[in-house]
Coordinates of N, CA and C in Angstrom, one line a residue:
S218 N -3.8 6.9 16.0 CA -3.6 6.0 15.0 C -5.0 5.1 15.2
S219 N -5.4 4.3 14.3 CA -6.3 3.2 14.3 C -6.2 2.1 13.5
H220 N -7.1 1.0 13.7 CA -6.6 0.1 12.9 C -8.2 -0.3 12.6
L221 N -8.4 -1.4 11.6 CA -9.7 -1.8 11.2 C -10.5 -2.7 12.1
G222 N -10.2 -3.2 13.2 CA -10.9 -3.8 14.2 C -11.6 -2.9 15.2
S223 N -11.2 -1.6 15.0 CA -11.7 -0.7 16.0 C -13.1 0.0 15.6
G224 N -13.4 0.6 16.7 CA -14.9 1.5 16.1 C -14.4 2.8 15.8
R225 N -13.0 3.1 15.7 CA -12.6 4.4 15.6 C -12.3 4.3 13.8
S226 N -12.4 5.7 13.2 CA -12.2 5.5 12.0 C -10.8 6.3 11.5
V227 N -10.0 6.3 10.4 CA -9.0 6.7 10.0 C -9.5 8.1 9.1
G228 N -8.6 9.1 9.4 CA -8.9 10.5 9.0 C -9.3 10.7 7.7
A229 N -9.9 11.8 7.1 CA -10.1 12.1 5.7 C -9.1 12.0 4.8
G230 N -9.3 11.0 3.7 CA -8.3 11.0 2.7 C -7.0 10.5 3.2
V231 N -6.9 9.8 4.5 CA -5.7 9.2 5.0 C -5.3 8.1 4.4
A232 N -4.1 7.7 4.3 CA -3.7 6.1 4.3 C -2.5 5.8 5.1
R233 N -2.6 4.8 5.7 CA -1.3 4.5 6.8 C -0.7 3.5 6.0
V234 N 0.8 3.5 6.1 CA 1.5 2.6 5.7 C 2.2 1.5 6.6
V235 N 2.5 0.2 6.3 CA 2.9 -0.6 7.2 C 3.8 -1.6 6.1
R236 N 5.3 -1.5 6.4 CA 6.0 -2.3 5.8 C 6.2 -3.9 6.0
W237 N 5.8 -4.6 5.4 CA 6.2 -6.0 5.6 C 7.6 -6.6 5.2
P238 N 8.3 -7.1 5.9 CA 9.5 -7.7 5.6 C 9.4 -9.1 4.6
L239 N 10.1 -8.9 3.6 CA 10.1 -10.4 2.6 C 11.1 -11.2 3.2
V240 N 11.1 -12.5 3.1 CA 12.1 -13.6 3.3 C 12.8 -13.7 2.3
A241 N 14.1 -13.7 1.9 CA 15.0 -13.7 0.6 C 15.5 -15.3 0.6
A242 N 15.3 -15.7 -0.6 CA 15.9 -17.5 -0.7 C 17.5 -17.0 -0.6
A243 N 18.3 -18.0 0.2 CA 19.4 -18.0 0.1 C 20.2 -18.4 -1.3
M244 N 21.1 -17.9 -1.7 CA 21.6 -18.3 -2.8 C 23.0 -19.0 -2.5
V245 N 22.7 -20.2 -3.7 CA 23.5 -21.3 -3.5 C 24.9 -20.8 -3.9
K246 N 24.7 -20.5 -5.3 CA 25.9 -20.1 -6.0 C 26.1 -18.7 -6.1
S247 N 27.2 -17.7 -5.9 CA 27.2 -16.2 -6.3 C 27.2 -16.0 -7.7
I248 N 26.2 -15.7 -8.2 CA 26.2 -15.5 -9.8 C 26.0 -14.0 -9.9
R249 N 26.8 -13.3 -10.9 CA 26.8 -12.1 -11.4 C 25.6 -11.5 -12.2
L250 N 24.6 -10.8 -11.6 CA 23.5 -10.3 -12.1 C 23.5 -8.9 -12.6
D251 N 23.0 -8.6 -13.6 CA 22.6 -7.2 -14.3 C 22.0 -6.5 -13.1
P252 N 22.6 -5.2 -12.8 CA 21.8 -4.6 -11.5 C 20.6 -4.2 -11.8
S253 N 19.8 -4.2 -13.2 CA 18.9 -3.7 -13.3 C 17.5 -4.7 -12.8
C254 N 18.2 -6.2 -12.8 CA 17.4 -7.1 -12.6 C 17.1 -7.5 -10.9
Q255 N 17.9 -6.6 -10.1 CA 17.7 -6.5 -8.7 C 17.3 -5.3 -8.4
A256 N 15.9 -5.1 -8.3 CA 14.9 -4.0 -7.9 C 14.8 -4.5 -6.2
R257 N 14.8 -3.3 -5.5 CA 14.7 -3.4 -4.0 C 13.1 -3.0 -3.9
I258 N 12.3 -3.9 -3.9 CA 11.0 -3.6 -3.5 C 10.9 -4.4 -2.5
H259 N 9.8 -3.6 -1.7 CA 9.1 -4.3 -0.4 C 7.8 -4.4 -0.3
Q260 N 7.3 -5.1 0.5 CA 5.7 -5.2 0.4 C 5.1 -4.2 1.5
Y261 N 4.2 -3.5 1.1 CA 3.6 -2.6 2.0 C 2.2 -2.9 2.4
Q262 N 1.6 -2.7 3.5 CA 0.1 -3.0 3.6 C -0.4 -1.3 3.9
I263 N -1.1 -1.1 3.1 CA -1.8 0.4 3.3 C -3.2 0.4 3.5
V264 N -3.5 1.0 4.5 CA -5.1 1.2 5.0 C -5.4 2.4 5.0
G265 N -6.7 2.8 4.1 CA -7.1 4.2 4.2 C -8.7 4.0 3.5
R266 N -9.1 5.6 3.5 CA -10.4 5.8 3.1 C -10.7 7.0 2.4
A267 N -11.7 6.9 1.5 CA -12.0 8.5 0.9 C -12.4 9.4 1.8
A268 N -12.4 10.7 1.0 CA -12.7 11.7 2.2 C -14.2 11.7 2.3
P269 N -14.8 11.6 3.7 CA -16.0 12.1 3.6 C -16.7 13.2 2.8
T270 N -18.1 12.9 2.3 CA -19.1 13.7 1.6 C -20.4 13.5 2.1
P271 N -20.9 14.7 1.8 CA -22.4 14.8 2.2 C -23.2 13.8 1.8
K272 N -23.0 12.9 0.9 CA -23.2 11.7 0.4 C -23.3 10.6 1.2
N273 N -22.0 10.5 1.7 CA -21.4 9.5 2.2 C -20.4 10.0 3.3
P274 N -20.8 10.2 4.6 CA -20.2 11.1 5.8 C -19.4 10.0 6.5
V275 N -19.5 8.6 6.2 CA -18.6 7.9 6.9 C -18.4 6.7 5.7
P276 N -17.0 6.8 4.9 CA -16.7 6.1 4.1 C -16.2 4.6 4.6
K277 N -16.2 3.7 3.9 CA -15.7 2.7 4.0 C -14.2 2.3 4.3
I278 N -13.7 1.8 5.1 CA -12.1 1.8 5.3 C -11.7 0.5 4.3
Y279 N -10.6 0.8 3.7 CA -9.9 -0.3 2.7 C -8.6 -0.6 3.1
R280 N -7.8 -1.9 2.9 CA -6.7 -2.4 3.2 C -6.4 -2.8 1.8
M281 N -5.0 -2.6 1.4 CA -4.6 -3.4 0.3 C -2.9 -3.7 0.8
R282 N -2.6 -4.8 0.0 CA -1.0 -5.0 0.0 C -0.4 -4.6 -1.3
L283 N 0.6 -4.1 -1.5 CA 1.3 -3.7 -2.5 C 2.9 -3.7 -2.6
F284 N 3.5 -4.1 -3.3 CA 4.8 -3.7 -3.7 C 5.4 -2.8 -4.3
A285 N 6.3 -2.1 -3.8 CA 6.8 -0.7 -4.0 C 8.4 -0.7 -3.5
K286 N 8.8 0.2 -4.4 CA 10.2 0.7 -3.8 C 10.3 1.4 -2.5
N287 N 9.4 2.2 -2.2 CA 9.3 3.0 -0.9 C 7.9 3.3 -0.5
K288 N 7.8 3.8 0.4 CA 6.4 4.1 1.1 C 5.4 5.2 0.3
V289 N 6.2 6.2 -0.3 CA 5.5 7.5 -1.1 C 5.1 6.6 -2.1
L290 N 5.6 5.9 -3.1 CA 5.2 5.3 -4.2 C 4.0 4.3 -3.6
A291 N 4.1 3.6 -2.5 CA 3.3 2.8 -2.3 C 1.8 3.3 -2.0
K292 N 1.9 4.3 -1.3 CA 0.7 5.2 -1.1 C 0.1 5.8 -2.5
S293 N 1.2 6.2 -3.3 CA 0.6 6.6 -4.5 C -0.3 5.5 -5.5
R294 N 0.5 4.5 -5.3 CA -0.3 2.9 -6.1 C -1.9 2.8 -5.5
F295 N -1.8 3.0 -3.9 CA -3.0 2.7 -3.3 C -3.9 3.8 -3.6
W296 N -3.8 4.9 -3.8 CA -4.7 5.9 -4.2 C -5.0 5.6 -5.8
Y297 N -4.3 5.2 -6.8 CA -4.4 4.9 -8.0 C -5.2 3.9 -8.1
F298 N -5.2 2.7 -7.4 CA -5.9 1.6 -7.6 C -7.4 2.0 -6.5
M299 N -7.4 2.9 -5.6 CA -8.7 3.2 -5.2 C -9.6 4.0 -6.3
E300 N -9.0 4.8 -6.7 CA -9.7 5.7 -7.9 C -10.4 4.6 -9.0
K301 N -9.4 3.6 -9.4 CA -9.9 2.8 -10.4 C -11.0 1.7 -9.8
L302 N -10.7 1.1 -8.8 CA -11.5 0.0 -8.1 C -13.0 0.3 -7.6
N303 N -12.6 1.6 -6.7 CA -13.7 2.2 -5.7 C -14.4 3.2 -5.9
K304 N -13.5 3.9 -7.0 CA -14.3 5.1 -7.1 C -14.0 6.2 -6.2
A305 N -13.0 6.0 -5.4 CA -12.9 6.7 -4.2 C -11.5 7.7 -4.3
K306 N -11.7 9.2 -3.8 CA -10.7 9.8 -4.2 C -10.2 10.2 -2.7
K307 N -9.1 11.3 -2.9 CA -8.4 11.4 -1.6 C -9.3 12.3 -0.9

């Protein structure tokens, strides 16, 4: 495994997921809420890079913080935004 500070690189088309815990505010009064309003989302930090190509053999490493229900969805959103913002593919 690697991190942004080292000289090592992340593998081709790889994204690493780190879940950041969120601090929930304490409720003063118990109120009944609609279950659809209680989304169980977490903050994730995704680190990854595009696959190397002959034109760019050492692609830049990107880090992104996202909110998602699980790590699979977080990685999916990471690659969605990578394609849109950086024209990078897995």
